[in-house]
Every structure is written in C-alpha cells, then in structure tokens.
Amino acid sequence: MSLSFEGRVVLVTGAGGGLGREYALDFAKRGASVVVNDLGADTKGGGKSSAAADKVVEEIKAKGGKAVANYDSVEDGEKLIQAALDSFGRIDIVVNNAGILRDRSFPRTSDLDWDLIQRIHLRGSFLVTRAAWNHMKNQKFGRIIMTASAAGIYGNFGQANYSAAKLGMLGLANTLAIEGRKYNIHCNTIAPVAGSRLTETVMPPDLVASLKPEYVSPLVLWLCHDQCQENGGLFEVGAGWIGKLRWERSRGRIVRQKNQPMNPEAVRDQWDKICDFTDATKPASTGESLQSMVSVLLQLESQETVGANPTAASASAVSTSGINPAQAIGQKLPPSTFNFNHIQCILYALGVGMSTKDPDHLRFLYEGHPDFSCLPTFGVIPSQAAMMDGGLSSVPGLNIDFTQVLHGEQYLELYKPLPTSGELTSQATIADVLDKGSGAVIILDVNTYSRGELVCFNQFSVFVVGAGGFGGKRTSEKAKAVLPPPQRAPDAVVIDSTTRDQAALYRLSGDWNPLHIDPSFAAMGGFQAPILHGLCSFGFAARHVLKQFAANDPSRFKSIKVRFVKPVLPGQSLQTEMWKEGNRIHIQSKVKETDAVVLSGAYIDLHATSEASPENLPQGGGLQSELVFEEIRRRIKDLGSELVKKVNAVFSWEITKDGKNAAQWTIDLKNGGGALHKGPYPGKADLTFTVSDENFVQMVQGKLNPQKVMIK
Ligand code: NAI
C-alpha cells in the first residue's frame, strides 16, 4: 500500500528551492498539509524575499494540494510552528532543511562566518524543533528530520564552520531520539547529496543536473511516516542510493595496570592495538560505551584472576618481553589465608553441578549428613585465592600484560581429604617460566596448609599471550604433564548439563572475573556470551570420575591434571569420557552439543583400594605387606621432603611370616628427600618394629589397634 500523509501537517524549512522544495511537493502530493517556509535569502544568508516560498505553494495548490507559505527565518522558530497551527491546527512533521554556506579556509573564517552558520543550521533547527516539541509530545506523534552533511561526518576543506554545525545537528538528533522515544517522536538525520544552488558552485553542471533532489526525497518521506520505526538513525543519500551509518569502535587496549600509574609510553607502545579495527564493536549508546569502561575497571580489579580461559582482548599477540626468568623463578608470592566453613563447601559443590536430585550427592550438599565432605577439587579454591590477593603482578622479572593471561593447565593433588571448615594458608612459588615463542608459560606451584600440615598442592600453568621471545627454555621438568587417553573407546561416559546460571553460581566460590557474567565484557574478549570457568568444567569432570570409579569417596581421590582447550557456554552439556588404567582414570571432556573437546590430556589418580588392596593379593609366596610398602615408596617420592621436615626419624620394619623373618623395610624420613630401603639397612634406625605380615596389613587397614600390635 502506498504511504499516505493524509491528515498530517508538515513544516519544511528552506522549502523555496532545492531539496526543501522537493520534500514539500512530495508531502503535498501524498495528502499532507504543508507549511512551505523560506526566508528567500541568497546562498550566504543575505537578502530576503517571499517569492521562493510563494512559488512552491502555488505549485502545490495547482496540483490540488494544501500548502501555506511562511517567510520567517528559522531563527524565529516559534513563528514557523505558529504558522502551522494557525493554518492547519497542528504540527506533525518538521524537516529542518534551511541552510546557507559561508565557506572559508579556517584561518580566514570570521566571527560572522562562524556565527551565521551556527545560527541558521544548528540554532535554527533547535528553535524550530523546540517550538514543535510539546505539540508532538501531547499528541504522541512526531517525526523530525535533521539535515547534516558529509562535510560534517568526514570534514571538508574550507567548511570548518559548516562541518561543526552539521555534526552538531547529529548530536542534537541523537539526544532527541532518546528523549522523544516514549512519546512516539522520532528524530533521524540525513546527509544528502543533490544538485542545487548550494552545490552548483562546487559540482560540474552535468552532475548537478543528474543528482536530482527527487532521489533524496523518498527517504525523508519514509522516515516521516508513522509506519517507520527508525529513530536516531544517520543516512547518506543521493543518486538513488541510501546507506545507513553507525559508529565503530576498535576492541582497544587496556594500557593501565592495577595500582600503577598510567603513562604516555604505554599508550605509544600499544598504539597499533588501540587503533586496530579487527573484530571492532559497534556501540550504539552511551550506556554501552560506559559499560565497557566499567568492565575495564572490574577487569583491572581482578587483574590477577587467571580464573579460566581467556580474558578480554586475548587474541592479540604483542610481545611485551618483560620477562626475566632468572629473576622470576623461585620468587614467592605473599602467603594468603583462606577461611571457610560448610557454606563454601556446599556452594562449590552446587557450582560444579551437584544436585539433590542425585541422592548420593547429599554428602556434599548437606552439612548434617553423617559423611558430609568437601569435594576434592575444592582444593583449587584456596590456592586461587592466593593469586587473587594480588601476587603475580608484583613478582620481579614478570613484567607482563595481565590482560593477556590464559589459564592453560591445572594440577591438583590432595595429601589428605580436605577439611570442611577451618583456615588454610597457601604459599605460591614461581616454579618455572617457559618461552613458547608466541607466549610465555608461568608455572606456579602452590602449597596449601592446614595448621602447618600440608593439605594439597596445586600447579597452575598460565599462558601469557604475546610475552614469549625472551630466549627462555621451552619445557620444564617441574611441569606436571598431560597424558593422552588410551586408543580405545572410553570405559564410561557421563553426560551432564550445566545450567544457564552455572557460571553465575560458580563465581561465588571466588573467581570474580567479569568474563563469566558480563556480556559486554565477554564480547570484548571475542566471546558470544559469558563463558563458564574452566575450573568449573574441571570440577564437573572430577566428580564424574569420583562417582563412576570411587563410589563418591573423597578419600580415594589423589590427584587430577587437565589442560583447558576451549570454553564452554553455561547451559551446554558436558560429556566426560573416562578410561580406567589401574588406578589412573584418563579423562576427556567435550561439549555434547558441538562435540568440541574442552578438557584434554586429563587424568585423575585414585588411591588404591579394593582391587589393589593387600586382601586381594594372591595368597601364598608373596607378602601382603609388600604392596603397602610400595605405596609408601610412592608417597615418599611425591612428598618426601615435606615428610622429612615433619617426622625427622628412621623406622625399620622386620616383617615375619609363620614366625620367621620374611622381609626387612626401612623408612628413612630423616635424610635428604626421604627414602625406602628394602633388605638390611646400613644406617641406624631410630625405632625398629617386628610384626607379622598379617598383623601389619590388619593394622594398616585399621582392623588392629597399633598399640596392641606393639605390645604383642
Ligand atoms: P538550497 O540553497 O537550494 O536550499 C536552502 C534553502 O534554505 C534556500 O531556499 C534558502 O533561501 C533557505 N534558507 C536559508 N536561510 C534560511 C533561514 N534563515 N530561514 C529559512 N530559510 C532559509 O540548498 P539545498 O542544496 O537544497 O540544501 C538543503 C539542505 O541540505 C541544506 O541544509 C544544506 O546544507 C544541506 N545539504 C545539501 C547538500 C547538497 O548536495 N545539496 C549536501 C549536504 C547538505
């Protein structure tokens, strides 16, 4: 259906010629009552004549249209609107079109050149529009057009005054669009190109003839129709083509670091990145603009958060090369203290997807449960707090951009089941710094103690994009390695959906990185939506293994290693694939919906129980105690130096079988990193126990009281 303006009253300023005339004719042709305003000035704003407006009114009337002339300057805004009210009783549409030019190169621009241009274009549009505003507001309908210019958008030699006024009109329109929205008052801006008396001095005659005002007018009519919901738009229009413009903003770069002054050198050094429009965003409101600034503040606040996956602006690779491994390795971060009780344990369990729907989850969700326990992977939380307290950025030799940090890998080992409350103290050390070319890897070892006793060990592998190339080594013997899963179908697969609020819940356990909750922050990092914490997927995978292979018994959990490969979006389903190889369970986690691998090279080691327990040893010949000593050997290997510090003694065990000496073992927890000897011990033991193989195993299993055994 054709667009009608029947019943509408339109004011077109400067309608005595050029573009304005065309608009007036077209509105009238479609039924509008038109106020044809024109001062009848020359192109520089001089002179005055009623002829121009009268001629257009005559043209309209000759075609059966409704129009009146008005000869006031737009500087008398009220009078123009009054003309509409007097003649037609209302005002629906205002097209701010009147204009003049006073082109001069900038230093030659006089006060008058400047003022006249501002007065006619910007102030005139303001005065006319303000006079119409309340009428539009009361009738809940209004359409306003501002006429800007390419000169304002892009600049043009000799038009400093004009450019300023024209872009001033865009600023005016942007705000009117916001203030008018709820009254159905829409304000849009056009930057036209057409042959007219204004352009005939700058364009060749054939172009002036070809770029007809009738190729601009249809856009103005559409924008002014009540069917059109466009508001606050900016359009370039001419020659029959129309395009819309918007602002584009580069992803930019944070050039400040927490607690450090910002300086121009940092701006210089990041200039290319600041100006790089790759993956640029298109902010459309001051709210959006401000939101990203707020996100920057939040990000700087949580600057040491290596929570999970990339932080904002992660894809860039600017070598900051501020790494000095010799200085950094061995540095200790300030110790941190973490106080918690059952609430944190339960919150964490919920955060990694535990639910009362599953009855055997209750031991992790209900503090009144007889076996109430803390999930083993909660062990990452106090150590993570150690880093959030602000350590990493203060390490000498680690002058890196902390916005470029990715959480690459995680290792956690428990030395005893975690308590469900208390105070844990963590001590973090830079174990190694590797040069991977495109980036650096910082290996951070964190020991966590409860009342002086070592409870768990974490190793964070943190990848710093763009910080490589400092000439360091590529690998480290200190790094806990990832392991590929066996080449066969998994022995077990568990699929578990995360909820839409999984990240919102998980972050309450202490990783406050806005990347996991704030959509605009996530967008700055190149993500379609806030992503789940890598350590949340890690928690999901670990509890799947614990349930599948250890009957949810946290005391069976020894250690876990994972590599974070890809992000997960809250609401997606996690598919944990598991392979059992003795007490080692290899894991791979995928997003079920996309089949993308998110955790790779991962495994969990469980403590031996049933299959490898002494009870199940083949009887006859071998001693049952042998297996226990092998386990002791393994623990000494992992923990020897800690144990030596605490125990500082050598124990010998004479194991008897059928009343005869059958084996001798010596546990040295006094010298070096500790050791286990089989057979005659050359040194001196502080204590020697003689015990039968059966009693020893029963004692280890807790079936016999050690004191009773000693007495025997
Ligand atoms: P034009 O000179 O043909 O029309 C402007 C009209 O405004 C004239 O009839 C003039 O008498 C009138 N006018 C001047 N001062 C006035 C005042 N104080 N009160 C009332 N009327 C007044 O020029 P054209 O090309 O039709 O321009 C229309 C609008 O489009 C202007 O705002 C101009 O800046 C803008 N524009 C035009 C371009 C083009 O390619 N023609 C390019 C970019 C912007």
mmCIF file with all atom_site columns, N, CA and C in Angstrom, residues 573-614:
data_model
loop_
_atom_site.group_PDB
_atom_site.id
_atom_site.type_symbol
_atom_site.label_atom_id
_atom_site.label_alt_id
_atom_site.label_comp_id
_atom_site.label_asym_id
_atom_site.label_entity_id
_atom_site.label_seq_id
_atom_site.pdbx_PDB_ins_code
_atom_site.Cartn_x
_atom_site.Cartn_y
_atom_site.Cartn_z
_atom_site.occupancy
_atom_site.B_iso_or_equiv
_atom_site.pdbx_formal_charge
_atom_site.auth_seq_id
_atom_site.auth_comp_id
_atom_site.auth_asym_id
_atom_site.auth_atom_id
_atom_site.pdbx_PDB_model_num
ATOM 1   N N  . SER A 1 573 ? 25.903 -28.938 27.539 1.00 0.00 ? 573 SER A N  1
ATOM 2   C CA . SER A 1 573 ? 26.091 -30.194 28.277 1.00 0.00 ? 573 SER A CA 1
ATOM 3   C C  . SER A 1 573 ? 27.536 -30.649 28.182 1.00 0.00 ? 573 SER A C  1
ATOM 4   N N  . LEU A 1 574 ? 28.044 -31.126 29.303 1.00 0.00 ? 574 LEU A N  1
ATOM 5   C CA . LEU A 1 574 ? 29.415 -31.630 29.329 1.00 0.00 ? 574 LEU A CA 1
ATOM 6   C C  . LEU A 1 574 ? 29.391 -33.150 29.243 1.00 0.00 ? 574 LEU A C  1
ATOM 7   N N  . GLN A 1 575 ? 30.211 -33.663 28.358 1.00 0.00 ? 575 GLN A N  1
ATOM 8   C CA . GLN A 1 575 ? 30.301 -35.112 28.198 1.00 0.00 ? 575 GLN A CA 1
ATOM 9   C C  . GLN A 1 575 ? 31.691 -35.535 28.664 1.00 0.00 ? 575 GLN A C  1
ATOM 10  N N  . THR A 1 576 ? 31.730 -36.261 29.777 1.00 0.00 ? 576 THR A N  1
ATOM 11  C CA . THR A 1 576 ? 33.025 -36.705 30.305 1.00 0.00 ? 576 THR A CA 1
ATOM 12  C C  . THR A 1 576 ? 33.267 -38.150 29.883 1.00 0.00 ? 576 THR A C  1
ATOM 13  N N  . GLU A 1 577 ? 34.341 -38.358 29.128 1.00 0.00 ? 577 GLU A N  1
ATOM 14  C CA . GLU A 1 577 ? 34.693 -39.712 28.686 1.00 0.00 ? 577 GLU A CA 1
ATOM 15  C C  . GLU A 1 577 ? 35.838 -40.200 29.563 1.00 0.00 ? 577 GLU A C  1
ATOM 16  N N  . MET A 1 578 ? 35.732 -41.450 30.032 1.00 0.00 ? 578 MET A N  1
ATOM 17  C CA . MET A 1 578 ? 36.689 -41.938 31.026 1.00 0.00 ? 578 MET A CA 1
ATOM 18  C C  . MET A 1 578 ? 37.265 -43.299 30.617 1.00 0.00 ? 578 MET A C  1
ATOM 19  N N  . TRP A 1 579 ? 38.556 -43.436 30.831 1.00 0.00 ? 579 TRP A N  1
ATOM 20  C CA . TRP A 1 579 ? 39.255 -44.696 30.571 1.00 0.00 ? 579 TRP A CA 1
ATOM 21  C C  . TRP A 1 579 ? 39.975 -45.127 31.848 1.00 0.00 ? 579 TRP A C  1
ATOM 22  N N  . LYS A 1 580 ? 39.732 -46.340 32.283 1.00 0.00 ? 580 LYS A N  1
ATOM 23  C CA . LYS A 1 580 ? 40.374 -46.804 33.515 1.00 0.00 ? 580 LYS A CA 1
ATOM 24  C C  . LYS A 1 580 ? 41.640 -47.587 33.180 1.00 0.00 ? 580 LYS A C  1
ATOM 25  N N  . GLU A 1 581 ? 42.739 -47.155 33.741 1.00 0.00 ? 581 GLU A N  1
ATOM 26  C CA . GLU A 1 581 ? 44.021 -47.849 33.572 1.00 0.00 ? 581 GLU A CA 1
ATOM 27  C C  . GLU A 1 581 ? 44.580 -48.019 34.972 1.00 0.00 ? 581 GLU A C  1
ATOM 28  N N  . GLY A 1 582 ? 44.253 -49.131 35.614 1.00 0.00 ? 582 GLY A N  1
ATOM 29  C CA . GLY A 1 582 ? 44.652 -49.307 37.012 1.00 0.00 ? 582 GLY A CA 1
ATOM 30  C C  . GLY A 1 582 ? 43.965 -48.242 37.857 1.00 0.00 ? 582 GLY A C  1
ATOM 31  N N  . ASN A 1 583 ? 44.759 -47.551 38.646 1.00 0.00 ? 583 ASN A N  1
ATOM 32  C CA . ASN A 1 583 ? 44.168 -46.505 39.486 1.00 0.00 ? 583 ASN A CA 1
ATOM 33  C C  . ASN A 1 583 ? 44.173 -45.141 38.814 1.00 0.00 ? 583 ASN A C  1
ATOM 34  N N  . ARG A 1 584 ? 44.567 -45.137 37.570 1.00 0.00 ? 584 ARG A N  1
ATOM 35  C CA . ARG A 1 584 ? 44.550 -43.869 36.826 1.00 0.00 ? 584 ARG A CA 1
ATOM 36  C C  . ARG A 1 584 ? 43.333 -43.841 35.893 1.00 0.00 ? 584 ARG A C  1
ATOM 37  N N  . ILE A 1 585 ? 42.558 -42.784 35.994 1.00 0.00 ? 585 ILE A N  1
ATOM 38  C CA . ILE A 1 585 ? 41.397 -42.639 35.116 1.00 0.00 ? 585 ILE A CA 1
ATOM 39  C C  . ILE A 1 585 ? 41.700 -41.499 34.150 1.00 0.00 ? 585 ILE A C  1
ATOM 40  N N  . HIS A 1 586 ? 41.865 -41.838 32.882 1.00 0.00 ? 586 HIS A N  1
ATOM 41  C CA . HIS A 1 586 ? 42.069 -40.791 31.874 1.00 0.00 ? 586 HIS A CA 1
ATOM 42  C C  . HIS A 1 586 ? 40.725 -40.144 31.547 1.00 0.00 ? 586 HIS A C  1
ATOM 43  N N  . ILE A 1 587 ? 40.768 -38.852 31.280 1.00 0.00 ? 587 ILE A N  1
ATOM 44  C CA . ILE A 1 587 ? 39.508 -38.135 31.017 1.00 0.00 ? 587 ILE A CA 1
ATOM 45  C C  . ILE A 1 587 ? 39.659 -37.264 29.777 1.00 0.00 ? 587 ILE A C  1
ATOM 46  N N  . GLN A 1 588 ? 38.548 -37.173 29.054 1.00 0.00 ? 588 GLN A N  1
ATOM 47  C CA . GLN A 1 588 ? 38.427 -36.134 28.019 1.00 0.00 ? 588 GLN A CA 1
ATOM 48  C C  . GLN A 1 588 ? 37.025 -35.564 28.151 1.00 0.00 ? 588 GLN A C  1
ATOM 49  N N  . SER A 1 589 ? 36.899 -34.237 28.178 1.00 0.00 ? 589 SER A N  1
ATOM 50  C CA . SER A 1 589 ? 35.566 -33.632 28.284 1.00 0.00 ? 589 SER A CA 1
ATOM 51  C C  . SER A 1 589 ? 35.239 -32.896 27.010 1.00 0.00 ? 589 SER A C  1
ATOM 52  N N  . LYS A 1 590 ? 33.987 -33.060 26.594 1.00 0.00 ? 590 LYS A N  1
ATOM 53  C CA . LYS A 1 590 ? 33.528 -32.384 25.376 1.00 0.00 ? 590 LYS A CA 1
ATOM 54  C C  . LYS A 1 590 ? 32.253 -31.619 25.676 1.00 0.00 ? 590 LYS A C  1
ATOM 55  N N  . VAL A 1 591 ? 31.970 -30.615 24.826 1.00 0.00 ? 591 VAL A N  1
ATOM 56  C CA . VAL A 1 591 ? 30.627 -30.029 24.843 1.00 0.00 ? 591 VAL A CA 1
ATOM 57  C C  . VAL A 1 591 ? 29.778 -30.935 23.960 1.00 0.00 ? 591 VAL A C  1
ATOM 58  N N  . LYS A 1 592 ? 28.744 -31.519 24.536 1.00 0.00 ? 592 LYS A N  1
ATOM 59  C CA . LYS A 1 592 ? 27.976 -32.510 23.786 1.00 0.00 ? 592 LYS A CA 1
ATOM 60  C C  . LYS A 1 592 ? 27.370 -31.909 22.516 1.00 0.00 ? 592 LYS A C  1
ATOM 61  N N  . GLU A 1 593 ? 26.849 -30.685 22.649 1.00 0.00 ? 593 GLU A N  1
ATOM 62  C CA . GLU A 1 593 ? 26.134 -30.076 21.530 1.00 0.00 ? 593 GLU A CA 1
ATOM 63  C C  . GLU A 1 593 ? 27.042 -29.829 20.320 1.00 0.00 ? 593 GLU A C  1
ATOM 64  N N  . THR A 1 594 ? 28.327 -29.559 20.568 1.00 0.00 ? 594 THR A N  1
ATOM 65  C CA . THR A 1 594 ? 29.209 -29.189 19.451 1.00 0.00 ? 594 THR A CA 1
ATOM 66  C C  . THR A 1 594 ? 30.292 -30.225 19.204 1.00 0.00 ? 594 THR A C  1
ATOM 67  N N  . ASP A 1 595 ? 30.414 -31.184 20.097 1.00 0.00 ? 595 ASP A N  1
ATOM 68  C CA . ASP A 1 595 ? 31.457 -32.205 20.034 1.00 0.00 ? 595 ASP A CA 1
ATOM 69  C C  . ASP A 1 595 ? 32.864 -31.607 20.202 1.00 0.00 ? 595 ASP A C  1
ATOM 70  N N  . ALA A 1 596 ? 32.949 -30.367 20.645 1.00 0.00 ? 596 ALA A N  1
ATOM 71  C CA . ALA A 1 596 ? 34.268 -29.737 20.819 1.00 0.00 ? 596 ALA A CA 1
ATOM 72  C C  . ALA A 1 596 ? 34.910 -30.237 22.110 1.00 0.00 ? 596 ALA A C  1
ATOM 73  N N  . VAL A 1 597 ? 36.187 -30.603 22.015 1.00 0.00 ? 597 VAL A N  1
ATOM 74  C CA . VAL A 1 597 ? 36.917 -31.037 23.207 1.00 0.00 ? 597 VAL A CA 1
ATOM 75  C C  . VAL A 1 597 ? 37.241 -29.807 24.049 1.00 0.00 ? 597 VAL A C  1
ATOM 76  N N  . VAL A 1 598 ? 36.920 -29.847 25.330 1.00 0.00 ? 598 VAL A N  1
ATOM 77  C CA . VAL A 1 598 ? 37.172 -28.683 26.193 1.00 0.00 ? 598 VAL A CA 1
ATOM 78  C C  . VAL A 1 598 ? 38.257 -28.954 27.236 1.00 0.00 ? 598 VAL A C  1
ATOM 79  N N  . LEU A 1 599 ? 38.353 -30.210 27.690 1.00 0.00 ? 599 LEU A N  1
ATOM 80  C CA . LEU A 1 599 ? 39.452 -30.592 28.589 1.00 0.00 ? 599 LEU A CA 1
ATOM 81  C C  . LEU A 1 599 ? 40.179 -31.746 27.914 1.00 0.00 ? 599 LEU A C  1
ATOM 82  N N  . SER A 1 600 ? 41.487 -31.641 27.779 1.00 0.00 ? 600 SER A N  1
ATOM 83  C CA . SER A 1 600 ? 42.202 -32.725 27.098 1.00 0.00 ? 600 SER A CA 1
ATOM 84  C C  . SER A 1 600 ? 43.397 -33.170 27.934 1.00 0.00 ? 600 SER A C  1
ATOM 85  N N  . GLY A 1 601 ? 43.943 -34.317 27.560 1.00 0.00 ? 601 GLY A N  1
ATOM 86  C CA . GLY A 1 601 ? 45.130 -34.852 28.232 1.00 0.00 ? 601 GLY A CA 1
ATOM 87  C C  . GLY A 1 601 ? 44.943 -35.000 29.737 1.00 0.00 ? 601 GLY A C  1
ATOM 88  N N  . ALA A 1 602 ? 43.696 -35.119 30.157 1.00 0.00 ? 602 ALA A N  1
ATOM 89  C CA . ALA A 1 602 ? 43.399 -35.054 31.590 1.00 0.00 ? 602 ALA A CA 1
ATOM 90  C C  . ALA A 1 602 ? 43.394 -36.445 32.224 1.00 0.00 ? 602 ALA A C  1
ATOM 91  N N  . TYR A 1 603 ? 43.671 -36.507 33.499 1.00 0.00 ? 603 TYR A N  1
ATOM 92  C CA . TYR A 1 603 ? 43.547 -37.772 34.230 1.00 0.00 ? 603 TYR A CA 1
ATOM 93  C C  . TYR A 1 603 ? 43.389 -37.503 35.713 1.00 0.00 ? 603 TYR A C  1
ATOM 94  N N  . ILE A 1 604 ? 42.822 -38.513 36.368 1.00 0.00 ? 604 ILE A N  1
ATOM 95  C CA . ILE A 1 604 ? 42.716 -38.478 37.827 1.00 0.00 ? 604 ILE A CA 1
ATOM 96  C C  . ILE A 1 604 ? 43.383 -39.736 38.358 1.00 0.00 ? 604 ILE A C  1
ATOM 97  N N  . ASP A 1 605 ? 44.223 -39.591 39.343 1.00 0.00 ? 605 ASP A N  1
ATOM 98  C CA . ASP A 1 605 ? 44.776 -40.760 40.025 1.00 0.00 ? 605 ASP A CA 1
ATOM 99  C C  . ASP A 1 605 ? 43.996 -40.982 41.309 1.00 0.00 ? 605 ASP A C  1
ATOM 100 N N  . LEU A 1 606 ? 43.588 -42.246 41.506 1.00 0.00 ? 606 LEU A N  1
ATOM 101 C CA . LEU A 1 606 ? 42.850 -42.594 42.725 1.00 0.00 ? 606 LEU A CA 1
ATOM 102 C C  . LEU A 1 606 ? 43.774 -43.379 43.639 1.00 0.00 ? 606 LEU A C  1
ATOM 103 N N  . HIS A 1 607 ? 43.512 -43.315 44.914 1.00 0.00 ? 607 HIS A N  1
ATOM 104 C CA . HIS A 1 607 ? 44.250 -44.180 45.830 1.00 0.00 ? 607 HIS A CA 1
ATOM 105 C C  . HIS A 1 607 ? 43.730 -45.594 45.681 1.00 0.00 ? 607 HIS A C  1
ATOM 106 N N  . ALA A 1 608 ? 44.634 -46.532 45.793 1.00 0.00 ? 608 ALA A N  1
ATOM 107 C CA . ALA A 1 608 ? 44.244 -47.933 45.653 1.00 0.00 ? 608 ALA A CA 1
ATOM 108 C C  . ALA A 1 608 ? 43.293 -48.329 46.769 1.00 0.00 ? 608 ALA A C  1
ATOM 109 N N  . THR A 1 609 ? 42.304 -49.126 46.418 1.00 0.00 ? 609 THR A N  1
ATOM 110 C CA . THR A 1 609 ? 41.529 -49.788 47.482 1.00 0.00 ? 609 THR A CA 1
ATOM 111 C C  . THR A 1 609 ? 41.310 -51.212 47.055 1.00 0.00 ? 609 THR A C  1
ATOM 112 N N  . SER A 1 610 ? 40.070 -51.526 46.785 1.00 0.00 ? 610 SER A N  1
ATOM 113 C CA . SER A 1 610 ? 39.689 -52.911 46.584 1.00 0.00 ? 610 SER A CA 1
ATOM 114 C C  . SER A 1 610 ? 40.637 -53.718 45.705 1.00 0.00 ? 610 SER A C  1
ATOM 115 N N  . GLU A 1 611 ? 40.745 -53.342 44.395 1.00 0.00 ? 611 GLU A N  1
ATOM 116 C CA . GLU A 1 611 ? 41.478 -54.241 43.502 1.00 0.00 ? 611 GLU A CA 1
ATOM 117 C C  . GLU A 1 611 ? 42.924 -54.442 43.928 1.00 0.00 ? 611 GLU A C  1
ATOM 118 N N  . ALA A 1 612 ? 43.536 -53.383 44.424 1.00 0.00 ? 612 ALA A N  1
ATOM 119 C CA . ALA A 1 612 ? 44.964 -53.495 44.706 1.00 0.00 ? 612 ALA A CA 1
ATOM 120 C C  . ALA A 1 612 ? 45.235 -53.632 46.191 1.00 0.00 ? 612 ALA A C  1
ATOM 121 N N  . SER A 1 613 ? 44.200 -53.861 46.992 1.00 0.00 ? 613 SER A N  1
ATOM 122 C CA . SER A 1 613 ? 44.441 -53.895 48.420 1.00 0.00 ? 613 SER A CA 1
ATOM 123 C C  . SER A 1 613 ? 45.109 -55.208 48.818 1.00 0.00 ? 613 SER A C  1
ATOM 124 N N  . PRO A 1 614 ? 45.816 -55.197 49.946 1.00 0.00 ? 614 PRO A N  1
ATOM 125 C CA . PRO A 1 614 ? 46.515 -56.408 50.376 1.00 0.00 ? 614 PRO A CA 1
ATOM 126 C C  . PRO A 1 614 ? 45.572 -57.614 50.465 1.00 0.00 ? 614 PRO A C  1
#
